[in-house]
XYZ file of C-alpha atoms in Angstrom:
501
model
C 0.000 0.000 0.000
C 1.234 3.479 -0.832
C 0.453 6.863 0.655
C 1.316 10.245 -0.810
C 1.827 12.800 1.954
C 2.038 16.499 1.084
C 0.843 18.852 3.812
C 1.224 22.524 4.666
C -0.009 21.994 8.219
C 2.523 19.492 9.563
C 0.841 18.944 12.930
C 1.415 15.281 13.989
C 2.460 14.314 10.460
C 5.700 12.647 11.585
C 3.841 10.457 14.085
C 1.181 9.593 11.508
C 3.745 8.647 8.849
C 5.673 6.550 11.366
C 2.505 4.598 12.182
C 1.850 4.016 8.467
C 5.381 2.707 7.933
C 4.898 0.347 10.874
C 1.830 -0.978 9.016
C 3.992 -1.607 5.899
C 2.857 1.434 3.939
C 5.239 2.985 1.417
C 5.449 6.795 1.724
C 5.803 9.273 -1.144
C 6.186 12.961 -0.401
C 7.057 16.435 -1.685
C 9.057 19.509 -0.699
C 8.918 20.512 2.949
C 6.969 17.419 3.965
C 9.599 15.155 2.400
C 12.315 17.053 4.242
C 10.706 16.786 7.696
C 9.933 13.077 7.245
C 13.492 12.406 6.085
C 14.931 14.350 9.029
C 12.907 12.122 11.344
C 14.308 8.916 9.789
C 11.073 7.898 8.103
C 11.594 5.934 4.854
C 10.188 8.198 2.127
C 10.458 8.675 -1.637
C 10.311 12.030 -3.373
C 7.503 12.475 -5.891
C 10.011 13.181 -8.684
C 11.486 9.724 -8.100
C 8.042 8.307 -8.908
C 7.247 10.594 -11.845
C 10.707 10.963 -13.345
C 9.937 14.674 -13.577
C 11.573 17.261 -11.335
C 9.548 20.012 -9.683
C 9.270 23.025 -11.997
C 8.081 26.639 -11.943
C 9.374 27.265 -8.414
C 7.364 24.357 -7.060
C 4.095 25.295 -8.788
C 4.158 21.924 -10.572
C 5.015 18.888 -8.472
C 2.219 16.337 -8.413
C 0.371 17.224 -11.633
C 1.518 14.114 -13.485
C -0.169 10.944 -14.876
C 1.906 8.691 -12.608
C 0.394 10.501 -9.626
C -3.172 11.103 -10.776
C -3.299 7.800 -12.642
C -2.272 6.067 -9.429
C -5.011 7.897 -7.522
C -7.868 7.588 -10.020
C -7.206 3.967 -11.008
C -10.383 1.923 -10.381
C -9.226 -1.396 -8.954
C -12.229 -3.335 -10.283
C -12.077 -1.930 -13.839
C -10.333 -4.165 -16.423
C -9.523 -1.295 -18.786
C -8.023 0.729 -15.927
C -5.864 -2.249 -14.918
C -4.608 -2.660 -18.450
C -3.761 1.037 -18.735
C -1.952 1.068 -15.388
C 0.204 -1.895 -16.492
C 0.950 -0.376 -19.898
C 1.916 2.988 -18.418
C 3.851 1.384 -15.549
C 1.846 3.319 -12.979
C 1.697 2.077 -9.393
C -1.522 2.562 -7.416
C -1.674 5.182 -4.685
C -3.980 4.093 -1.871
C -3.964 7.128 0.391
C -3.608 10.880 -0.094
C -2.725 12.965 2.946
C -3.035 16.622 2.059
C -4.015 20.010 3.391
C -3.732 23.236 1.493
C -1.663 26.384 1.194
C -2.965 28.913 3.752
C -4.751 31.343 1.442
C -7.376 32.175 4.073
C -4.788 32.873 6.783
C -2.826 35.099 4.411
C -6.025 36.986 3.634
C -6.738 37.527 7.332
C -3.179 38.748 7.840
C -3.622 41.341 5.085
C -0.940 39.955 2.761
C -0.412 41.652 -0.595
C -2.024 40.419 -3.792
C 1.058 38.607 -5.139
C 1.500 36.700 -1.872
C -2.148 35.691 -1.964
C -1.840 34.436 -5.543
C 1.153 32.272 -4.646
C -0.882 30.794 -1.792
C -3.569 29.485 -4.122
C -2.976 25.730 -4.052
C -3.400 23.873 -7.346
C -1.856 20.425 -6.941
C -3.397 19.935 -3.500
C -7.057 20.431 -4.479
C -6.468 18.348 -7.615
C -5.163 15.392 -5.607
C -7.829 15.791 -2.932
C -10.665 15.823 -5.457
C -9.179 12.897 -7.379
C -8.843 10.799 -4.230
C -12.299 11.803 -2.986
C -13.796 10.884 -6.359
C -12.133 7.473 -6.137
C -12.937 7.098 -2.426
C -13.896 3.426 -2.887
C -10.237 2.607 -3.458
C -8.322 5.576 -2.043
C -8.388 7.044 1.455
C -8.375 10.843 1.399
C -7.071 12.441 4.599
C -7.390 16.213 4.933
C -7.673 16.806 8.692
C -4.858 16.124 11.191
C -7.553 15.404 13.771
C -8.412 12.246 11.784
C -4.917 10.706 11.910
C -5.546 8.771 15.115
C -8.877 7.270 14.011
C -7.421 6.282 10.630
C -4.505 4.423 12.214
C -6.877 2.676 14.623
C -9.198 1.684 11.755
C -6.254 0.343 9.724
C -4.962 -1.678 12.650
C -8.402 -3.143 13.377
C -9.251 -3.628 9.696
C -12.345 -1.427 10.016
C -12.001 0.651 6.858
C -15.525 0.186 5.513
C -17.379 2.180 2.858
C -19.046 4.451 5.402
C -15.629 5.384 6.784
C -14.343 6.111 3.264
C -17.380 8.224 2.384
C -16.955 10.251 5.563
C -13.388 11.132 4.581
C -14.529 11.977 1.027
C -17.259 14.272 2.340
C -14.759 16.137 4.488
C -12.436 16.450 1.502
C -15.047 17.954 -0.804
C -16.161 20.298 1.985
C -12.572 21.522 2.344
C -12.033 22.220 -1.359
C -15.451 23.872 -1.679
C -14.648 26.185 1.251
C -11.166 26.884 -0.103
C -12.468 27.839 -3.544
C -15.220 29.940 -1.978
C -12.724 32.040 -0.012
C -10.645 32.641 -3.134
C -13.729 33.432 -5.208
C -14.980 35.951 -2.653
C -11.579 37.638 -2.550
C -11.695 38.261 -6.299
C -15.330 39.363 -6.183
C -14.589 41.872 -3.443
C -11.532 43.060 -5.335
C -13.733 43.673 -8.379
C -16.506 45.151 -6.213
C -18.953 42.700 -7.790
C -22.107 43.269 -5.785
C -24.450 40.683 -7.288
C -22.373 37.954 -8.984
C -23.877 35.030 -10.861
C -23.005 32.686 -8.002
C -22.846 33.426 -4.281
C -20.298 31.178 -2.622
C -20.304 32.207 1.005
C -18.615 29.639 3.214
C -18.539 29.348 6.995
C -16.427 27.216 9.318
C -17.867 25.342 12.284
C -16.948 27.062 15.536
C -18.976 25.350 18.230
C -22.272 23.708 18.997
C -24.726 25.856 20.967
C -26.870 24.640 23.839
C -29.951 25.112 21.659
C -31.437 27.520 19.123
C -34.167 30.103 19.619
C -36.039 27.491 21.651
C -34.845 24.540 23.701
C -36.194 21.965 21.230
C -34.055 23.358 18.372
C -30.474 22.208 17.842
C -28.027 24.948 16.854
C -24.392 25.704 16.100
C -22.217 28.742 15.464
C -20.321 28.958 12.169
C -17.690 31.599 11.650
C -17.235 33.463 8.381
C -15.020 36.348 7.411
C -13.604 37.819 10.628
C -14.135 41.552 10.197
C -14.826 42.320 13.863
C -12.742 40.050 16.107
C -14.016 39.943 19.655
C -12.920 38.222 22.847
C -14.997 36.810 25.675
C -13.323 37.946 28.895
C -15.733 36.371 31.358
C -18.947 34.414 31.678
C -20.755 31.333 30.532
C -21.309 30.072 27.016
C -22.847 32.494 24.510
C -26.179 31.203 23.224
C -27.930 31.390 19.845
C -30.173 34.269 20.917
C -27.245 36.004 22.629
C -25.239 36.035 19.392
C -28.160 37.456 17.435
C -28.972 40.110 20.043
C -25.316 41.048 20.427
C -25.023 41.740 16.697
C -28.155 43.911 16.783
C -26.828 45.907 19.735
C -23.373 46.418 18.232
C -24.785 47.556 14.879
C -26.827 50.217 16.644
C -24.150 51.427 19.066
C -21.505 51.876 16.379
C -23.806 54.306 14.553
C -23.052 57.028 17.113
C -19.961 59.227 17.419
C -20.644 60.165 21.039
C -20.245 57.675 23.874
C -23.374 55.565 23.500
C -25.039 52.646 25.249
C -27.615 50.496 23.469
C -29.754 48.062 25.437
C -31.382 45.316 23.368
C -34.083 42.762 24.099
C -35.100 40.239 21.436
C -32.985 42.137 18.820
C -34.904 45.362 19.448
C -33.552 48.369 21.356
C -35.304 48.987 24.651
C -33.124 51.999 25.400
C -30.428 54.110 23.728
C -28.448 56.837 25.420
C -25.509 59.080 24.539
C -23.472 61.129 26.985
C -20.112 62.450 28.067
C -19.375 59.247 30.007
C -20.418 55.617 29.870
C -22.186 56.100 33.192
C -24.304 58.979 31.845
C -25.090 57.114 28.622
C -26.072 53.965 30.516
C -28.417 55.841 32.845
C -30.192 57.327 29.824
C -30.506 53.940 28.105
C -31.679 52.228 31.284
C -34.269 54.863 32.156
C -35.993 54.523 28.784
C -37.360 51.148 29.928
C -35.943 50.000 33.252
C -37.968 46.785 33.143
C -37.151 45.475 29.675
C -33.430 46.050 30.166
C -33.495 43.288 32.805
C -31.791 40.253 31.225
C -30.854 42.328 28.181
C -27.804 42.746 25.992
C -25.769 45.953 26.348
C -23.456 47.352 23.665
C -21.122 50.228 24.539
C -18.965 51.964 21.934
C -16.414 52.985 24.555
C -14.323 51.602 27.418
C -16.247 50.684 30.562
C -14.775 52.285 33.687
C -15.343 51.687 37.401
C -18.255 54.152 37.743
C -20.159 52.586 34.853
C -19.393 49.054 36.041
C -20.909 49.778 39.452
C -24.215 50.682 37.760
C -24.104 47.765 35.335
C -23.517 45.448 38.282
C -26.764 46.546 39.938
C -29.030 44.802 37.414
C -29.122 41.404 35.746
C -27.610 41.584 32.272
C -26.892 38.700 29.896
C -24.053 40.356 27.954
C -22.026 43.537 28.016
C -20.054 44.041 24.815
C -17.778 47.060 24.855
C -14.680 48.520 23.286
C -12.891 47.520 26.470
C -13.002 47.345 30.251
C -10.670 48.868 32.803
C -9.177 46.431 35.318
C -11.355 47.992 38.042
C -14.469 47.534 35.921
C -13.642 43.880 35.274
C -13.087 43.251 38.960
C -16.585 44.555 39.699
C -18.427 42.882 36.832
C -16.718 39.506 37.200
C -18.329 39.116 40.615
C -21.356 37.856 38.703
C -20.538 34.350 37.516
C -22.723 34.140 34.428
C -22.562 37.606 32.858
C -20.709 37.533 29.555
C -18.177 40.320 29.111
C -17.151 40.782 25.489
C -14.291 42.974 24.331
C -14.663 44.360 20.799
C -11.653 46.614 20.353
C -12.427 47.685 16.788
C -15.944 48.708 17.727
C -16.267 51.491 15.173
C -13.733 50.348 12.598
C -15.380 47.495 10.719
C -17.649 47.578 7.704
C -20.818 45.624 6.986
C -21.420 45.033 3.312
C -24.152 42.506 2.515
C -27.313 41.360 4.264
C -29.022 38.007 3.583
C -32.502 36.716 4.372
C -33.983 33.304 3.692
C -37.107 33.234 1.517
C -38.995 30.567 -0.400
C -36.562 28.640 -2.602
C -33.598 30.876 -1.934
C -32.271 34.023 -0.333
C -32.588 37.744 -0.912
C -29.506 39.925 -0.763
C -29.059 43.634 -0.164
C -26.574 46.237 1.014
C -26.533 46.922 4.726
C -28.486 50.042 5.592
C -25.384 52.098 6.321
C -26.470 55.416 4.822
C -25.904 58.444 7.053
C -27.987 61.572 7.319
C -26.772 64.276 4.953
C -27.520 67.463 6.844
C -27.283 69.492 3.656
C -30.194 67.518 2.211
C -32.536 67.768 5.180
C -35.698 69.664 4.262
C -37.527 71.762 6.833
C -40.948 71.648 5.188
C -42.981 73.392 7.894
C -43.224 77.108 8.620
C -42.077 76.473 12.166
C -38.350 75.732 12.405
C -36.773 73.395 14.958
C -34.480 75.001 17.510
C -30.794 74.143 17.474
C -31.303 71.803 20.404
C -34.327 70.173 18.777
C -32.288 69.628 15.633
C -29.616 67.734 17.602
C -32.284 65.627 19.279
C -33.955 64.937 15.933
C -30.705 63.665 14.410
C -30.112 61.466 17.458
C -33.675 60.088 17.307
C -33.390 59.298 13.606
C -30.254 57.237 14.271
C -32.160 55.367 16.966
C -35.176 54.621 14.795
C -32.927 53.061 12.152
C -32.366 50.048 14.421
C -35.910 49.495 15.641
C -38.431 47.172 13.999
C -40.922 48.727 11.553
C -43.374 50.387 11.971
C -41.217 52.314 14.362
C -41.257 55.522 16.378
C -38.632 56.944 18.740
C -39.331 59.842 21.074
C -36.096 61.358 22.350
C -34.587 64.266 24.243
C -31.126 65.250 25.442
C -29.370 62.303 23.781
C -31.733 59.727 25.251
C -34.567 57.613 23.903
C -37.595 58.252 26.115
C -40.117 56.026 24.405
C -39.770 53.445 21.629
C -42.720 52.061 19.720
C -41.880 49.345 17.235
C -42.970 46.277 15.359
C -46.522 47.522 14.890
C -48.664 46.919 11.818
C -50.080 50.436 12.109
C -47.882 53.508 12.588
C -50.318 55.287 14.901
C -50.124 52.309 17.275
C -46.327 52.699 17.387
C -46.817 56.417 18.158
C -49.247 55.621 20.971
C -46.829 53.088 22.400
C -43.878 55.515 22.295
C -45.916 58.305 23.896
C -47.103 56.013 26.681
C -43.558 54.844 27.417
C -42.145 58.372 27.389
C -44.685 59.385 30.030
C -44.196 62.730 31.755
C -40.680 63.089 30.323
C -42.170 63.806 26.894
C -42.303 67.585 27.415
C -39.801 69.198 25.044
C -39.050 65.890 23.309
C -38.861 65.213 19.568
C -40.065 62.313 17.436
C -38.416 60.229 14.680
C -40.198 57.827 12.368
C -38.776 55.169 10.050
C -41.569 55.867 7.536
C -43.835 58.743 6.517
C -46.707 60.102 8.590
C -50.450 60.569 8.200
C -52.704 63.080 9.947
C -53.667 60.672 12.757
C -50.049 60.342 13.894
C -49.637 64.123 13.869
C -52.738 64.528 16.025
C -51.407 62.060 18.593
C -48.030 63.810 18.814
C -49.575 67.258 19.007
C -51.844 66.178 21.837
C -48.813 64.744 23.679
C -46.896 67.996 23.286
C -44.249 66.905 20.765
C -43.353 69.933 18.635
C -40.607 68.626 16.283
C -40.684 65.580 14.015
C -38.215 63.972 11.605
C -39.485 61.532 8.996
C -38.654 60.404 5.440
C -41.502 62.164 3.626
C -42.686 60.972 0.251
C -46.332 60.214 0.978
C -49.331 61.401 -1.018
C -50.529 62.757 2.346
C -47.430 64.956 2.874
C -49.306 68.158 2.022
C -52.023 67.379 4.538
C -49.417 66.565 7.227
C -47.487 69.793 6.578
C -50.694 71.841 6.747
C -51.517 70.247 10.106
C -48.020 71.056 11.391
C -48.346 74.700 10.316
C -51.760 75.021 11.947
C -50.348 73.753 15.266
C -46.890 75.345 15.182
C -45.071 72.028 14.807
C -41.770 71.570 12.957
C -41.316 68.820 10.380
C -38.075 67.718 8.719
C -38.049 65.429 5.695
C -34.916 63.286 5.278
C -35.666 61.629 1.945
C -34.379 58.436 3.603
C -36.427 55.709 5.206
C -35.147 53.006 7.553
C -37.553 50.066 7.438
C -36.305 47.027 9.339
C -38.436 43.935 8.907
């Protein structure tokens, strides 16, 4: 029996090869793998000794040869294949042990284009696919973690067809992922937004306790790492935690000022900005001091001792922040289960594409990352907002962007006072926001993710809200503006809507 070993990741390869030799396997190898096996006194032949062809093109061509691929693809039960093998003096190869040049790692490390190109493996995927195609006769080994089980199966003569198919499945998964990463690199380089094929690939990270509900199995798969984060403390992060955490981070990074976003079931229950994390947290908490219980908190700044003392007072599932001072960690770590997540590059990563599952496929769009252009804001009412109202309006419109449609945010002084969201009728969202704002509503402003009708204006006027920001664009705009002028209310049209379904 013969095995061809050519690996970039050389973890445990010497031990594996030694076990194969002990089982009377002949070893063929290339380049660096040949060298390390030879240095460890393992009997090994170079590939060029088998092919009669030296490596060429600086090692780009080593294994692409009929005496290699013929030996791999030879069907042992096919008479014509046997005849060809004998005529061409090709010896069978019964095992391929291969993993690939580290294109993905080089990409993560920000290597230049030429380095990336040279780390596109050609011979490796070709051998892997050939062996996986001929899995009935050839064992294809692509994961160092499988070495032990393969040796055990060989020793116990338990290499059955199920075992072979498992290795083949892993092999095809590897090459599909590898090609996907390369494909996506070129598509991003070309800024190809909607290519003919979408080849997103994700790598298993860990199994989760359960999904949205306890009867659903779930796992976390990691894709392109654009926002590396680190868990500093706490128990396992759950399915819902991961989803809520992403929602909170997306909202908090929208703000330039120090901002705290509290999220429950992916929806903000409080957003606050201030001169300190403590001030911002108080504002976010006071928007809805009941819903924040058991919530997810995202903070686009470093948590200090003063803020940590307040955070420690209530039950929180997760606090994800740009960082934590040592004093803050000491306080927060007193709670065993709270997850503390450090996201250093809080404001420095980009989100490009959003996916949703629909019947028979997915729908794809840009992330809603558009910012308010103050030069394009239209004050369409006779009454003008004050300078302070204008600042509150801009803050409120950022908040409403991350709430579920139909959505209303009533805000003042860099704090959400009342959030109404997820309603099928906009006036219901207005009623909900007004009720939650309570007595604090005096002097507050209102933001809407969609345009208004007269009924919503009447509700806000009755509540004492004098300034409103909304997209505009409705056939009822004229009627709404007339109502505002009659009641000395200010309306700003943005020309931008922020629906979030």
